[in-house]
CSV table of C-alpha atoms in Angstrom, one decimal:
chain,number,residue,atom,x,y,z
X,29,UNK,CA,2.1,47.5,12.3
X,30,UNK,CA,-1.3,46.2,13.7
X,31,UNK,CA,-3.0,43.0,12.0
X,32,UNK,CA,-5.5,44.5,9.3
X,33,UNK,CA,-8.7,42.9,8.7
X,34,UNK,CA,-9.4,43.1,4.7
X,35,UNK,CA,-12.6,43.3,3.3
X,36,UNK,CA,-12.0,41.2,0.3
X,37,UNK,CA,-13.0,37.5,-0.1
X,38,UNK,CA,-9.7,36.7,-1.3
X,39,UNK,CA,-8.0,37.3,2.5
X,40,UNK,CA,-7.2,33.7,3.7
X,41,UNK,CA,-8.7,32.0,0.9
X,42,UNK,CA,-6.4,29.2,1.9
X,43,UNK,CA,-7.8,28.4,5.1
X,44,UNK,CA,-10.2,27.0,3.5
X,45,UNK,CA,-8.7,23.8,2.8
X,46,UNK,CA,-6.6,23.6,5.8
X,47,UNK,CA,-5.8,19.3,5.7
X,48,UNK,CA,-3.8,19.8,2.6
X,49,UNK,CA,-0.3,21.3,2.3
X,50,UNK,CA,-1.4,24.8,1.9
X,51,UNK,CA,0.3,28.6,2.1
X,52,UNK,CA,-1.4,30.9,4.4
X,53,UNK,CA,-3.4,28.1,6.7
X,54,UNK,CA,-3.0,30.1,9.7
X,55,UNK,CA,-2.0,33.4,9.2
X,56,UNK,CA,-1.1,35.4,6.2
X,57,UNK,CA,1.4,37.8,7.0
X,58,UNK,CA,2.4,40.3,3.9
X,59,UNK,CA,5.1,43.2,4.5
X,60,UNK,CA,4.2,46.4,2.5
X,61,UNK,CA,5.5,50.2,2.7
X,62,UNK,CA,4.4,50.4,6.0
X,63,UNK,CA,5.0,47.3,7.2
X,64,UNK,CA,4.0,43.8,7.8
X,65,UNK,CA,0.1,43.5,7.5
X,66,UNK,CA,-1.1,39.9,9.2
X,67,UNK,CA,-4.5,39.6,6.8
X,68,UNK,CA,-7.0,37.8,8.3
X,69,UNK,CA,-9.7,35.0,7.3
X,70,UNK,CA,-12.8,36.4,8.2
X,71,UNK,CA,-14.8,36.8,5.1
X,72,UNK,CA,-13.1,33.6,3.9
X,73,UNK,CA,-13.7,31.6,6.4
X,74,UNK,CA,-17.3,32.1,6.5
X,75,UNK,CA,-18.0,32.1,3.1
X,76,UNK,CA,-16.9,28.4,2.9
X,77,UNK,CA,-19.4,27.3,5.5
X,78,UNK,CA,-23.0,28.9,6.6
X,79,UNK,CA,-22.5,26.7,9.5
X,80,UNK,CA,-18.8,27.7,10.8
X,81,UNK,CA,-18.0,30.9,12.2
X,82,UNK,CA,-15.0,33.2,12.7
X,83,UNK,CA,-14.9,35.3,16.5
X,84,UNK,CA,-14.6,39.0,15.8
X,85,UNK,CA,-13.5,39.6,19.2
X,86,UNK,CA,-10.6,37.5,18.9
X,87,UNK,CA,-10.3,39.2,15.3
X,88,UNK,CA,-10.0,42.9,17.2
X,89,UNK,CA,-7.9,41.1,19.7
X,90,UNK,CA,-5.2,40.3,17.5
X,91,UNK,CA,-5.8,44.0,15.6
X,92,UNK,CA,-3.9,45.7,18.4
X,93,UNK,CA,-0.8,43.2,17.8
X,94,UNK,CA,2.6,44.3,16.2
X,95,UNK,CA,3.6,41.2,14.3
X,96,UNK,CA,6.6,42.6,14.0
X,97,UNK,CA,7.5,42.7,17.6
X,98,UNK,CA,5.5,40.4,19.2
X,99,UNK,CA,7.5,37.4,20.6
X,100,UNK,CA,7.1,34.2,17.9
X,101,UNK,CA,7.5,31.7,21.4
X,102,UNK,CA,4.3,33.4,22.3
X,103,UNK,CA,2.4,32.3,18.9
X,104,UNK,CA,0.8,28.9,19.9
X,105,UNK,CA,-2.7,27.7,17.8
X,106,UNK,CA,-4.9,25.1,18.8
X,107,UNK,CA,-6.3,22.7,16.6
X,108,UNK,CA,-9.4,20.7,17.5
X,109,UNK,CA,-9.8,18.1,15.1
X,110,UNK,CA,-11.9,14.9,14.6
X,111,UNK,CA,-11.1,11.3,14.7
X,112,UNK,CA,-10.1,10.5,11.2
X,113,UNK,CA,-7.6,13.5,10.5
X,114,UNK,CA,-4.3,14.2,11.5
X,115,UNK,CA,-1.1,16.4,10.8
X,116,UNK,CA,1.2,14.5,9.4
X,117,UNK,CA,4.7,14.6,11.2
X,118,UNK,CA,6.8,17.2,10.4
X,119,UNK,CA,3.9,18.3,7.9
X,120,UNK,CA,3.0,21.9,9.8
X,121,UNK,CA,6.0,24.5,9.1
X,122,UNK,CA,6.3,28.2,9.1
X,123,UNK,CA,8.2,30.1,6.0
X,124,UNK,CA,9.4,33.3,5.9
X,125,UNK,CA,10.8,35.5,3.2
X,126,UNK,CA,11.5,38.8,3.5
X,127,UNK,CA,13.5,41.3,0.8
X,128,UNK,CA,14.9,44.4,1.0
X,129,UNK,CA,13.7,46.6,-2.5
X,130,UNK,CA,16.5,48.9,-2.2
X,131,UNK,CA,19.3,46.5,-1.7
X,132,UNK,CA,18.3,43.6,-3.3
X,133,UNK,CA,19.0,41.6,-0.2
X,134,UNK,CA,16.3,39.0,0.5
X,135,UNK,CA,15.7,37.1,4.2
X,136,UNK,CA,14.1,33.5,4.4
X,137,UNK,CA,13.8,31.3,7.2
X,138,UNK,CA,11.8,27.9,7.5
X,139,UNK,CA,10.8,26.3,11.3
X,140,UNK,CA,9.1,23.4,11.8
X,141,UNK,CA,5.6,24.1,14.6
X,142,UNK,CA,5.8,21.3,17.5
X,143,UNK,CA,2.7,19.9,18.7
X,144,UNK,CA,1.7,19.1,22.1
X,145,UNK,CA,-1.7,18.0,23.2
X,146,UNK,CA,-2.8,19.7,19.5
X,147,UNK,CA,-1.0,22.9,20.1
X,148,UNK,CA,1.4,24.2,17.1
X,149,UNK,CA,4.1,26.8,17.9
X,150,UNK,CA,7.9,27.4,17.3
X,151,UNK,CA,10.4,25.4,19.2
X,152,UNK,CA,12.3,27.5,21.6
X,153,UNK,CA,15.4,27.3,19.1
X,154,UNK,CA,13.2,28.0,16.2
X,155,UNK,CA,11.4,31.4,18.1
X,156,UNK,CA,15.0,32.8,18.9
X,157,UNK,CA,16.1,32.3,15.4
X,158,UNK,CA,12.3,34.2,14.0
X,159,UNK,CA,13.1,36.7,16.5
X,160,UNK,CA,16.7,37.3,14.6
X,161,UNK,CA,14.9,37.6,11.4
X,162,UNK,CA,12.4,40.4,13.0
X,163,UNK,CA,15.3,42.2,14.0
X,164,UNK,CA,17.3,42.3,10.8
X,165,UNK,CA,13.9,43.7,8.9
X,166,UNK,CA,12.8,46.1,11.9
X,167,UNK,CA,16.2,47.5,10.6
X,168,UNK,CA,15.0,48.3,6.9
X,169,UNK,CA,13.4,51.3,6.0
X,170,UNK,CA,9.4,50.7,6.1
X,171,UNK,CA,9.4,51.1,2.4
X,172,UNK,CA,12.2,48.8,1.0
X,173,UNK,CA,10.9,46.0,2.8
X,174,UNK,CA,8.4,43.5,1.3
X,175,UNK,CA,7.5,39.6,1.7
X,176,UNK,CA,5.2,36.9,3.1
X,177,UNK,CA,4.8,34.9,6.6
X,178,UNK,CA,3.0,31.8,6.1
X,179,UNK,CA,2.0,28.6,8.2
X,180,UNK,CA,2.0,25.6,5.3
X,181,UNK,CA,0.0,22.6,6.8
X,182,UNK,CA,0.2,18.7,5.9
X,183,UNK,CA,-2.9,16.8,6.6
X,184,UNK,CA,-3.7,13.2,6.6
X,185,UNK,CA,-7.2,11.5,6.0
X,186,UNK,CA,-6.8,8.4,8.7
X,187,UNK,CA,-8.7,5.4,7.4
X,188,UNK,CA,-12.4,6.5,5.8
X,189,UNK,CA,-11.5,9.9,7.4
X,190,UNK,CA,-14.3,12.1,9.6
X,191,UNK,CA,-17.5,10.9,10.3
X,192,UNK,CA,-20.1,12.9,8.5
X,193,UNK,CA,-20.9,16.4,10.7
X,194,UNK,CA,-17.8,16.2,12.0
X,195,UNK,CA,-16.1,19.8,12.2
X,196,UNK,CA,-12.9,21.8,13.0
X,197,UNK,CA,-12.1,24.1,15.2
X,198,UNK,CA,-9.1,26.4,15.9
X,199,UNK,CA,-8.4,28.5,18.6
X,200,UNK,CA,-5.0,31.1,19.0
X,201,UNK,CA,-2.5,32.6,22.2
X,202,UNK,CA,-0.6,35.0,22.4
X,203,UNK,CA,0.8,34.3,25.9
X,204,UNK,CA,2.7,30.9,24.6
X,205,UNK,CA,-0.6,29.0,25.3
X,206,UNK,CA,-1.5,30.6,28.7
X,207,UNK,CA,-4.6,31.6,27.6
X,208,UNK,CA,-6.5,30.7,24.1
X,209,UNK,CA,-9.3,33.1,22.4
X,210,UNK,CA,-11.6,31.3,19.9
X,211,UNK,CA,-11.0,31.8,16.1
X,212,UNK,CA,-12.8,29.6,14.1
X,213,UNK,CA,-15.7,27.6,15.0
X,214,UNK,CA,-17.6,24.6,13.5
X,215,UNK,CA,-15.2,24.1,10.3
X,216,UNK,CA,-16.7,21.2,7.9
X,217,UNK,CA,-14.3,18.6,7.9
X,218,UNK,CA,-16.0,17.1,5.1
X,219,UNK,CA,-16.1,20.4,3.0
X,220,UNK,CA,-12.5,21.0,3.9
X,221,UNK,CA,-11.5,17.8,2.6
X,222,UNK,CA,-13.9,18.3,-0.5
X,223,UNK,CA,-12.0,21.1,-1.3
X,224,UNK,CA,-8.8,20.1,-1.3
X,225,UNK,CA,-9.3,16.7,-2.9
X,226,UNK,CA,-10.8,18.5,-5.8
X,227,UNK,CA,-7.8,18.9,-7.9
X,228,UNK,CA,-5.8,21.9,-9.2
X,229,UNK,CA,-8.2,23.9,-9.7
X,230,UNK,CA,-9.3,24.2,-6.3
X,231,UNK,CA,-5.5,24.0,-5.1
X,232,UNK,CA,-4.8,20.8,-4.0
X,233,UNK,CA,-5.1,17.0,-4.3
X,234,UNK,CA,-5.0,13.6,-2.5
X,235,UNK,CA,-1.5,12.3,-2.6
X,236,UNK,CA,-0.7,8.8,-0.8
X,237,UNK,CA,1.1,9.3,2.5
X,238,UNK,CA,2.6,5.8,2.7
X,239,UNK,CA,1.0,4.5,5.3
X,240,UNK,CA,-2.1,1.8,5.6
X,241,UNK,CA,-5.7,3.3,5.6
X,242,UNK,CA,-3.8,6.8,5.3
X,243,UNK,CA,-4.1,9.5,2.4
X,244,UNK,CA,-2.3,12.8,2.9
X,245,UNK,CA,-3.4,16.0,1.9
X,246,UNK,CA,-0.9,18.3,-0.1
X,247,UNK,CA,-0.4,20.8,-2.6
């Protein structure tokens, strides 16, 4: 299965509020019939800000990937952001559930994306043990198979946060950071918080982290 780019707003509508604890922040893998679908945030993305933009040549980049065999060690996303946010440690994982419809039987994993110099990707350990998981649905029928891969994302407001026009932007590999191709561009750090601190009915809130000066972003 290739990614598939969906016309509906509702494809990545979590992006949207990337600095709180969110499903879906970075891709939104679903497995259907015919197998796993990685939906993508282009309409979302830019609906959430005139002023940021998705790439459509990464987007047909990452249309010709198999998400079901491509290597999870060579997943790695770049996150650009401003002075006045941060991830909060531990805070960016990557769930997976997967069940079989026949059987009953249902696969779940949860790994914990390592940064380095504001790259996120899968701890050798963590990629081997994704690539087990891959190989136990590859082994389904295309039919019986059906579940979610999500990247869930802590954020946390340092001090007064961003300063006003300060944005976000996010970048992908495929080659275990080799090489990056830009995804989204320009990001609103103050509309992303905005969002997320505007209660339940927007899908998130500020919680406390803890810390002095600090406010932490989660669902």
């Amino acid at each position: 299965m290739a990614f598939i780019s969906h016309p509906l707003a509702t494809i990545f509508y979590c992006f949207t509020v990337i600095f709180y604890r969110i499903k879906e922040i970075i891709m939104l893998h679903k497995v259907t019939a015919r197998g796993l679908w990685w939906l993508l945030p282009a309409l979302a993305l830019a609906g959430l800000s005139a002023c940021s933009t998705v790439n459509p040549v990464t987007l047909a980049q990452m249309a010709r990937l198999d998400p079901m065999t491509v290597p999870p060690g060579n997943v790695a996303v770049r996150l650009a952001l401003p002075q006045g946010l941060k991830v909060a440690p531990g805070g960016a994982l990557l769930e997976l559930s997967v069940a079989n419809q026949k059987s009953g039987e249902t696969l779940t994993g949860r790994f914990e994306l390592a940064e380095t110099n504001q790259v996120w990707a899968l701890t050798p350990q963590d990629a081997t043990r994704l690539e087990a998981l891959q190989a136990r649905t590859r082994s389904w029928p295309d039919d019986d198979r059906e579940g979610t891969l999500a990247v869930t994302v802590t954020g946390c407001r340092i001090g007064d946060g961003p300063s006003p026009g300060a944005v976000i932007n996010i970048d992908i590999s495929f080659d275990a950071g080799g090489s990056f191709a830009p995804l989204v561009r320009n990001l609103s750090a103050e509309e992303v918080i905005g969002t997320a601190g505007a209660g339940p009915q927007q899908g998130g809130h500020i919680s406390d982290s803890g810390a002095q000066g600090a406010g932490c972003l989660g669902l």
